[in-house]
CSV table of C-alpha atoms in Angstrom, one decimal:
chain,number,residue,atom,x,y,z
Y,9,MET,CA,-55.8,-1.0,124.0
Y,10,SER,CA,-52.3,-1.7,122.7
Y,11,GLN,CA,-50.8,-5.0,123.5
Y,12,THR,CA,-47.6,-6.8,123.0
Y,13,ILE,CA,-48.5,-10.1,121.0
Y,14,VAL,CA,-45.9,-12.7,120.0
Y,15,VAL,CA,-46.8,-15.2,117.2
Y,16,LYS,CA,-45.1,-18.3,116.6
Y,17,VAL,CA,-45.7,-20.1,113.4
Y,18,GLY,CA,-44.4,-23.9,112.8
Y,19,THR,CA,-43.1,-25.6,109.9
Y,20,SER,CA,-46.3,-27.5,109.3
Y,21,SER,CA,-48.3,-24.4,109.1
Y,22,LEU,CA,-45.8,-22.9,106.7
Y,23,THR,CA,-45.4,-25.7,104.4
Y,24,GLN,CA,-47.3,-28.3,102.2
Y,25,PRO,CA,-47.3,-31.7,104.1
Y,26,GLN,CA,-46.6,-33.5,101.1
Y,27,THR,CA,-43.9,-31.7,99.6
Y,28,GLY,CA,-42.3,-29.4,102.0
Y,29,GLN,CA,-42.9,-26.5,99.7
Y,30,LEU,CA,-43.9,-23.1,101.1
Y,31,ALA,CA,-47.8,-22.6,101.7
Y,32,LEU,CA,-47.9,-19.2,100.2
Y,33,SER,CA,-51.5,-18.4,100.6
Y,34,THR,CA,-50.9,-19.3,104.3
Y,35,ILE,CA,-48.2,-16.9,104.9
Y,36,ALA,CA,-49.9,-14.0,102.9
Y,37,LYS,CA,-52.8,-14.3,105.3
Y,38,LEU,CA,-50.4,-14.3,108.4
Y,39,VAL,CA,-48.6,-11.4,106.9
Y,40,GLU,CA,-52.0,-9.5,106.4
Y,41,THR,CA,-53.3,-10.2,110.0
Y,42,LEU,CA,-49.9,-9.0,111.6
Y,43,THR,CA,-49.6,-6.0,109.6
Y,44,HIS,CA,-53.3,-5.0,110.4
Y,45,LEU,CA,-52.7,-5.8,114.1
Y,46,ARG,CA,-49.4,-3.7,113.9
Y,47,SER,CA,-51.4,-0.6,112.3
Y,48,SER,CA,-53.9,-1.0,114.9
Y,49,GLY,CA,-51.2,-0.1,117.5
Y,50,HIS,CA,-50.3,-3.3,119.0
Y,51,GLY,CA,-46.7,-4.5,119.3
Y,52,ILE,CA,-46.2,-7.6,117.1
Y,53,VAL,CA,-43.2,-10.3,117.2
Y,54,LEU,CA,-43.2,-13.2,114.8
Y,55,VAL,CA,-41.1,-16.4,115.9
Y,56,THR,CA,-40.9,-18.4,112.5
Y,57,SER,CA,-39.8,-21.9,112.0
Y,58,GLY,CA,-39.2,-23.0,108.3
Y,59,ALA,CA,-35.5,-22.3,107.5
Y,60,VAL,CA,-34.7,-26.0,107.4
Y,61,GLY,CA,-37.8,-26.9,105.6
Y,62,VAL,CA,-37.2,-24.2,102.9
Y,63,GLY,CA,-33.6,-25.3,102.6
Y,64,CYS,CA,-34.6,-29.0,102.0
Y,65,ALA,CA,-37.0,-27.9,99.2
Y,66,ARG,CA,-34.3,-25.6,97.8
Y,67,LEU,CA,-31.9,-28.4,97.5
Y,68,GLY,CA,-34.2,-31.1,96.7
Y,69,LEU,CA,-33.5,-33.1,99.9
Y,70,LYS,CA,-36.6,-35.6,100.5
Y,71,SER,CA,-36.4,-35.5,104.3
Y,72,ARG,CA,-35.3,-33.5,107.1
Y,73,PRO,CA,-31.5,-33.8,107.6
Y,74,GLN,CA,-30.2,-35.9,110.8
Y,75,THR,CA,-26.8,-34.7,111.6
Y,76,MET,CA,-26.0,-31.3,113.1
Y,77,ALA,CA,-23.6,-30.1,110.4
Y,78,LEU,CA,-26.1,-30.9,107.6
Y,79,LYS,CA,-29.1,-29.4,109.3
Y,80,GLN,CA,-26.8,-26.1,110.0
Y,81,ALA,CA,-25.7,-26.0,106.4
Y,82,VAL,CA,-29.5,-26.4,105.3
Y,83,ALA,CA,-30.6,-23.9,107.7
Y,84,ALA,CA,-28.1,-21.4,106.3
Y,85,VAL,CA,-29.5,-22.0,102.7
Y,86,GLY,CA,-33.2,-21.6,103.8
Y,87,GLN,CA,-33.0,-18.8,106.4
Y,88,GLY,CA,-32.2,-16.3,103.6
Y,89,ARG,CA,-34.7,-17.5,101.4
Y,90,LEU,CA,-37.3,-17.5,104.1
Y,91,MET,CA,-36.6,-14.0,105.0
Y,92,ARG,CA,-36.8,-12.8,101.2
Y,93,ILE,CA,-40.4,-14.3,101.1
Y,94,TYR,CA,-41.5,-12.6,104.4
Y,95,ASP,CA,-39.9,-9.3,103.2
Y,96,ASP,CA,-41.6,-9.4,100.0
Y,97,PHE,CA,-45.1,-10.1,101.4
Y,98,PHE,CA,-44.5,-7.4,104.4
Y,99,THR,CA,-43.1,-4.6,101.8
Y,100,SER,CA,-46.1,-5.1,99.8
Y,101,LEU,CA,-48.2,-3.7,102.7
Y,102,GLN,CA,-45.5,-1.1,103.4
Y,103,GLN,CA,-44.7,-3.0,106.9
Y,104,PRO,CA,-41.0,-2.9,108.0
Y,105,ILE,CA,-39.5,-5.9,109.3
Y,106,ALA,CA,-36.1,-7.0,111.1
Y,107,GLN,CA,-34.3,-10.2,111.4
Y,108,ILE,CA,-33.3,-11.4,114.9
Y,109,LEU,CA,-31.4,-14.8,115.3
Y,110,LEU,CA,-31.1,-16.0,118.7
Y,111,SER,CA,-29.4,-18.8,120.6
Y,112,ARG,CA,-29.7,-20.1,123.8
Y,113,ARG,CA,-26.4,-18.4,125.1
Y,114,ASP,CA,-28.3,-14.8,124.4
Y,115,PHE,CA,-30.6,-15.8,127.4
Y,116,ILE,CA,-28.0,-17.2,129.7
Y,117,GLN,CA,-25.7,-14.3,129.3
Y,118,ARG,CA,-27.0,-11.6,131.4
Y,119,SER,CA,-25.4,-9.0,129.2
Y,120,CYS,CA,-26.8,-10.4,126.1
Y,121,TYR,CA,-30.5,-10.9,127.8
Y,122,VAL,CA,-30.6,-7.1,128.5
Y,123,ASN,CA,-29.0,-6.1,125.1
Y,124,ALA,CA,-31.8,-8.5,123.2
Y,125,TYR,CA,-34.5,-6.8,125.4
Y,126,GLY,CA,-33.3,-3.3,124.6
Y,127,THR,CA,-33.1,-4.2,120.7
Y,128,PHE,CA,-36.8,-5.6,120.8
Y,129,ARG,CA,-38.1,-2.5,122.6
Y,130,GLU,CA,-36.6,-0.2,120.0
Y,131,LEU,CA,-37.9,-2.0,117.1
Y,132,LEU,CA,-41.3,-2.3,118.6
Y,133,GLN,CA,-41.3,1.5,119.2
Y,134,LEU,CA,-40.2,2.2,115.5
Y,135,GLY,CA,-43.1,0.2,114.6
Y,136,VAL,CA,-41.2,-2.7,113.0
Y,137,ILE,CA,-42.1,-6.3,113.2
Y,138,PRO,CA,-39.2,-8.4,114.5
Y,139,ILE,CA,-39.1,-11.8,112.7
Y,140,VAL,CA,-37.3,-14.3,115.1
Y,141,ASN,CA,-35.6,-17.5,114.4
Y,142,GLU,CA,-33.0,-19.9,116.3
Y,143,ASN,CA,-29.4,-19.1,115.0
Y,144,ASP,CA,-29.3,-22.8,113.7
Y,145,THR,CA,-26.1,-22.3,111.8
Y,146,VAL,CA,-24.1,-21.7,114.7
Y,147,ALA,CA,-25.9,-23.4,117.6
Y,148,VAL,CA,-24.5,-26.2,119.5
Y,149,GLU,CA,-26.4,-29.1,120.6
Y,150,GLU,CA,-26.4,-28.2,124.5
Y,151,LEU,CA,-27.3,-24.8,123.9
Y,152,LYS,CA,-30.1,-25.0,121.4
Y,153,PHE,CA,-33.6,-24.4,122.2
Y,154,GLY,CA,-34.7,-27.6,120.5
Y,155,ASP,CA,-37.8,-26.0,119.1
Y,156,ASN,CA,-39.4,-22.7,118.3
Y,157,ASP,CA,-42.2,-23.3,120.5
Y,158,THR,CA,-39.7,-22.8,123.8
Y,159,LEU,CA,-37.9,-20.1,122.0
Y,160,SER,CA,-41.4,-18.1,121.3
Y,161,ALA,CA,-42.0,-18.7,125.1
Y,162,LEU,CA,-38.6,-17.2,126.2
Y,163,VAL,CA,-39.3,-14.2,123.8
Y,164,ALA,CA,-42.5,-13.5,125.2
Y,165,SER,CA,-41.1,-13.7,128.8
Y,166,LEU,CA,-38.3,-11.4,127.6
Y,167,ILE,CA,-40.4,-8.7,126.2
Y,168,GLN,CA,-43.1,-9.0,128.8
Y,169,ALA,CA,-45.8,-9.8,126.3
Y,170,ASP,CA,-49.4,-9.9,126.7
Y,171,TRP,CA,-50.0,-12.6,124.6
Y,172,LEU,CA,-48.4,-15.7,122.9
Y,173,PHE,CA,-50.0,-17.7,119.9
Y,174,LEU,CA,-48.6,-20.9,119.0
Y,175,LEU,CA,-49.9,-21.7,115.6
Y,176,THR,CA,-50.1,-25.4,114.9
Y,177,ASP,CA,-51.8,-28.0,112.6
Y,178,VAL,CA,-54.8,-28.6,114.9
Y,179,ASP,CA,-57.5,-26.1,115.9
Y,180,ARG,CA,-56.9,-26.5,119.6
Y,181,LEU,CA,-55.6,-29.0,122.4
Y,182,TYR,CA,-57.6,-32.0,122.7
Y,183,SER,CA,-57.7,-34.8,125.2
Y,184,ALA,CA,-55.9,-36.9,122.5
Y,185,ASP,CA,-54.6,-36.6,119.0
Y,186,PRO,CA,-58.1,-36.1,117.1
Y,187,ARG,CA,-56.5,-37.7,114.0
Y,188,GLN,CA,-56.1,-40.7,115.5
Y,189,VAL,CA,-58.8,-40.9,118.5
Y,190,PRO,CA,-62.1,-39.6,116.8
Y,191,ASP,CA,-63.9,-39.0,120.1
Y,192,ALA,CA,-61.1,-37.1,121.7
Y,193,GLN,CA,-62.6,-34.0,123.6
Y,194,PRO,CA,-61.7,-30.2,122.9
Y,195,ILE,CA,-60.3,-28.4,125.5
Y,196,THR,CA,-60.8,-24.5,125.4
Y,197,LEU,CA,-59.5,-23.1,128.7
Y,198,VAL,CA,-56.7,-24.2,130.9
Y,199,ASN,CA,-56.6,-22.5,134.1
Y,200,SER,CA,-53.4,-23.8,135.3
Y,201,MET,CA,-50.9,-26.3,134.6
Y,202,GLU,CA,-52.3,-28.6,137.5
Y,203,HIS,CA,-55.6,-28.4,135.9
Y,204,LEU,CA,-54.0,-29.6,132.7
Y,205,ALA,CA,-52.6,-32.6,134.6
Y,206,GLU,CA,-56.0,-33.3,135.9
Y,207,LEU,CA,-57.4,-33.6,132.3
Y,208,GLN,CA,-55.0,-36.5,131.7
Y,209,ILE,CA,-53.8,-35.2,128.3
Y,210,GLN,CA,-52.5,-37.7,126.0
Y,211,THR,CA,-49.9,-35.8,123.6
Y,212,GLY,CA,-47.9,-37.1,120.6
Y,213,GLU,CA,-44.2,-36.6,121.1
Y,214,SER,CA,-43.0,-35.5,117.4
Y,215,GLY,CA,-44.7,-32.9,114.9
Y,216,SER,CA,-44.9,-33.2,111.2
Y,217,GLN,CA,-42.3,-34.9,108.8
Y,218,TRP,CA,-40.7,-31.1,108.3
Y,219,GLY,CA,-41.0,-29.8,111.7
Y,220,THR,CA,-39.6,-30.6,115.1
Y,221,GLY,CA,-42.4,-29.7,117.5
Y,222,GLY,CA,-45.3,-31.5,118.7
Y,223,MET,CA,-48.1,-30.9,121.3
Y,224,VAL,CA,-45.5,-31.5,124.2
Y,225,THR,CA,-43.3,-28.8,123.2
Y,226,LYS,CA,-46.4,-26.5,123.0
Y,227,ILE,CA,-47.7,-27.3,126.3
Y,228,SER,CA,-43.9,-27.0,127.7
Y,229,ALA,CA,-43.9,-23.4,126.2
Y,230,ALA,CA,-47.5,-22.4,127.6
Y,231,ARG,CA,-45.9,-23.4,130.9
Y,232,ILE,CA,-42.9,-21.0,130.5
Y,233,ALA,CA,-45.2,-18.3,129.1
Y,234,THR,CA,-47.9,-18.4,131.6
Y,235,ASN,CA,-45.5,-18.4,134.7
Y,236,ALA,CA,-44.2,-15.3,133.1
Y,237,GLY,CA,-47.5,-13.5,133.1
Y,238,VAL,CA,-48.1,-14.1,129.3
Y,239,ARG,CA,-51.7,-15.5,128.1
Y,240,THR,CA,-51.1,-18.3,125.6
Y,241,VAL,CA,-53.0,-19.7,123.0
Y,242,ILE,CA,-53.0,-22.8,120.9
Y,243,THR,CA,-54.7,-22.4,117.3
Y,244,GLU,CA,-54.5,-23.6,113.9
Y,245,GLY,CA,-52.0,-21.8,111.7
Y,246,ARG,CA,-54.0,-22.4,108.4
Y,247,TYR,CA,-56.4,-19.5,109.8
Y,248,PRO,CA,-54.2,-17.1,111.0
Y,249,GLU,CA,-57.2,-14.4,110.9
Y,250,SER,CA,-58.3,-16.2,114.3
Y,251,ILE,CA,-55.9,-14.4,116.0
Y,252,GLU,CA,-58.1,-11.1,116.0
Y,253,LYS,CA,-60.9,-12.9,116.6
Y,254,ILE,CA,-59.6,-14.4,119.7
Y,255,LEU,CA,-58.3,-11.1,120.8
Y,256,GLN,CA,-61.8,-9.8,120.3
Y,257,GLY,CA,-63.2,-12.5,122.7
Y,258,GLU,CA,-64.2,-15.4,120.4
Y,259,PRO,CA,-63.5,-18.6,122.2
Y,260,LEU,CA,-61.4,-20.3,119.4
Y,261,GLY,CA,-58.3,-22.4,120.2
Y,262,THR,CA,-57.1,-23.3,123.5
Y,263,GLN,CA,-56.3,-20.4,126.1
Y,264,PHE,CA,-53.9,-21.0,129.0
Y,265,GLU,CA,-54.5,-18.2,131.6
Y,266,PRO,CA,-51.3,-16.6,133.0
Y,267,GLN,CA,-50.1,-16.6,136.5
Y,268,PRO,CA,-49.2,-13.4,138.2
Y,269,ARG,CA,-46.1,-11.7,136.8
Y,270,THR,CA,-43.3,-10.8,139.0
Y,271,GLU,CA,-42.1,-7.3,138.3
Y,272,ASN,CA,-38.5,-8.1,139.3
Y,273,ALA,CA,-36.7,-8.2,135.7
Y,274,ARG,CA,-33.7,-10.2,137.2
Y,275,LYS,CA,-35.8,-13.0,138.8
Y,276,ARG,CA,-37.8,-13.3,135.5
Y,277,TRP,CA,-34.4,-13.9,134.0
Y,278,ILE,CA,-33.4,-16.6,136.4
Y,279,ALA,CA,-36.8,-18.2,136.5
Y,280,HIS,CA,-37.6,-18.4,132.6
Y,281,SER,CA,-34.1,-18.1,130.7
Y,282,LEU,CA,-31.5,-19.9,132.5
Y,283,VAL,CA,-30.6,-23.6,132.1
Y,284,PRO,CA,-30.2,-25.2,135.3
Y,285,VAL,CA,-26.9,-27.3,135.3
Y,286,GLY,CA,-27.2,-29.0,138.7
Y,287,LYS,CA,-29.8,-30.0,141.6
Y,288,LEU,CA,-29.5,-29.4,145.2
Y,289,TYR,CA,-31.6,-31.5,147.5
Y,290,LEU,CA,-32.8,-29.8,150.9
Y,291,ASP,CA,-33.8,-31.1,154.1
Y,292,HIS,CA,-37.6,-30.0,155.5
Y,293,GLY,CA,-36.2,-26.9,157.5
Y,294,ALA,CA,-34.2,-25.4,154.4
Y,295,VAL,CA,-37.5,-26.0,152.3
Y,296,ALA,CA,-39.9,-24.3,154.8
Y,297,ALA,CA,-37.4,-21.4,155.2
Y,298,ILE,CA,-37.3,-20.8,151.4
Y,299,CYS,CA,-41.0,-21.4,150.6
Y,300,GLN,CA,-42.5,-19.8,153.6
Y,301,ALA,CA,-40.3,-17.5,155.0
Y,302,GLY,CA,-38.5,-16.1,151.9
Y,303,LYS,CA,-34.9,-16.8,153.2
Y,304,SER,CA,-31.7,-17.6,151.5
Y,305,LEU,CA,-30.4,-21.1,151.4
Y,306,LEU,CA,-27.5,-21.9,153.8
Y,307,ALA,CA,-25.1,-24.9,153.4
Y,308,ALA,CA,-26.6,-26.7,156.6
Y,309,GLY,CA,-29.9,-27.2,154.7
Y,310,ILE,CA,-28.1,-29.1,151.8
Y,311,THR,CA,-28.6,-32.8,152.1
Y,312,ALA,CA,-27.1,-33.8,148.5
Y,313,ILE,CA,-25.9,-32.6,145.4
Y,314,GLU,CA,-26.2,-33.5,141.9
Y,315,GLY,CA,-24.1,-32.5,138.7
Y,316,GLU,CA,-21.2,-30.3,138.2
Y,317,PHE,CA,-21.1,-26.6,138.1
Y,318,HIS,CA,-19.2,-23.6,138.8
Y,319,ALA,CA,-20.2,-20.6,141.2
Y,320,SER,CA,-22.7,-18.0,139.7
Y,321,GLU,CA,-24.4,-21.0,137.5
Y,322,ALA,CA,-28.0,-21.8,137.8
Y,323,VAL,CA,-29.2,-24.6,139.8
Y,324,GLN,CA,-32.5,-26.4,140.8
Y,325,LEU,CA,-33.5,-26.5,144.4
Y,326,CYS,CA,-35.3,-29.6,145.3
Y,327,ASP,CA,-36.9,-31.3,148.3
Y,328,GLY,CA,-36.3,-34.8,149.5
Y,329,SER,CA,-38.7,-36.4,146.9
Y,330,GLY,CA,-36.7,-34.5,144.1
Y,331,LEU,CA,-39.5,-32.0,143.4
Y,332,GLU,CA,-38.1,-28.7,142.2
Y,333,ILE,CA,-39.4,-25.9,144.6
Y,334,ALA,CA,-37.0,-23.0,143.4
Y,335,ARG,CA,-34.1,-22.4,141.4
Y,336,GLY,CA,-31.2,-19.8,141.7
Y,337,LEU,CA,-27.8,-18.5,141.2
Y,338,VAL,CA,-25.3,-20.6,143.5
Y,339,ASN,CA,-22.4,-19.0,145.1
Y,340,TYR,CA,-20.2,-22.0,145.3
Y,341,SER,CA,-19.0,-24.7,142.7
Y,342,SER,CA,-20.5,-28.2,143.2
Y,343,THR,CA,-16.8,-29.3,144.4
Y,344,GLU,CA,-17.0,-26.7,147.2
Y,345,LEU,CA,-20.6,-27.6,148.0
Y,346,GLN,CA,-19.6,-31.3,148.5
Y,347,LYS,CA,-17.2,-30.4,151.3
Y,348,ILE,CA,-19.7,-27.9,153.0
Y,349,ARG,CA,-23.2,-29.3,152.6
Y,350,GLY,CA,-24.9,-29.8,155.7
Y,351,ARG,CA,-22.4,-27.7,157.7
Y,352,LYS,CA,-22.9,-24.4,159.6
Y,353,SER,CA,-22.0,-21.0,157.7
Y,354,GLU,CA,-19.4,-20.0,160.3
Y,355,ASP,CA,-17.5,-23.5,159.7
Y,356,ILE,CA,-17.1,-22.7,155.7
Y,357,PRO,CA,-13.7,-20.9,156.2
Y,358,MET,CA,-12.0,-23.5,158.1
Y,359,ILE,CA,-13.4,-26.2,155.9
Y,360,LEU,CA,-12.5,-24.6,152.4
Y,361,GLY,CA,-9.5,-22.7,153.8
Y,362,TYR,CA,-10.8,-19.4,152.5
Y,363,GLY,CA,-13.7,-17.1,153.1
Y,364,GLY,CA,-16.8,-17.6,151.1
Y,365,ALA,CA,-20.4,-16.2,151.0
Y,366,GLU,CA,-22.5,-16.9,154.0
Y,367,THR,CA,-25.3,-18.2,151.7
Y,368,VAL,CA,-25.3,-20.8,148.9
Y,369,VAL,CA,-28.2,-19.3,147.0
Y,370,HIS,CA,-29.1,-15.6,148.2
Y,371,ARG,CA,-32.6,-14.7,148.3
Y,372,ASP,CA,-32.3,-12.2,145.6
Y,373,ASN,CA,-30.9,-14.7,143.4
Y,374,LEU,CA,-33.7,-17.3,143.9
Y,375,VAL,CA,-37.1,-17.8,142.4
Y,376,LEU,CA,-39.7,-20.1,143.7
Y,377,SER,CA,-41.3,-22.8,141.3
Y,378,ASN,CA,-45.0,-22.9,140.7
């Protein structure tokens, strides 16, 4: 059965840990595996790190740049070289590829999001393997993904993938870092993120010298992807042939079971692609109306507001304890909401001096959090 598969490979898998030079044998195995999957009828997307690492090696830098400007310059040097290497390997197997550079803005702006979906769909139908990376050379700090684990999860959500493979430098998720804790317990299956919390996982915050990701970012990516209905796997990048074995049912790596997928494309976009810029705290009645009755949010149910935002931006809806229960697109700015929170809808025109929407967040623009 044809499936859509997103594979994310990290810098730690693409490079030699001591030197930062590319691990060409690993790249060759990865290319061979992905080409075979593509020729078997699957749709394949590769999300690759490595531009900064390759740029560092090309320029003779001994460590990863710390300033934004230097990192962007190094990424500009490395990205072309990285794509040249991928193109050489894939061309040797007659597999066409495409480069797609994405920024967070491409997911936040609805028109860009829809266009990106259309581009991926056409490339996959043409039998092309899109190779995706963050557009490091132009990204600004507040609109960065932060790591390619998050980017890969958002891409998997965007194209409604069946699988997301996160290739890393360990063979699966453990109860603690097995390089530091010899008796750390392997975890093969995670039924839900609540189950993961029960396992009391201890995760390292950072990745390798040359990379930005750690296990924390992979678990966060798995949360995004599984909430979007994508089965997610953490497995070792040095053995990319494991991808085919896992697809055939072998119990390798750690698998995260997907949650039921919403078929509403707009709500998927709200749930997984937008960056909330504020919080609305709700009373018990509003929480019940939204979570149990599927109703819109009215001004009367808002007890407090956090952050500064404009109308049509994304916000988190939280209960009294601060737990996110939903997120959605707000019909009023934070300034307006400070004036009308806790008030009835019919009072809004008199308070603001003009007529506005009856709802603060309409149910069509609202998605419940898991």
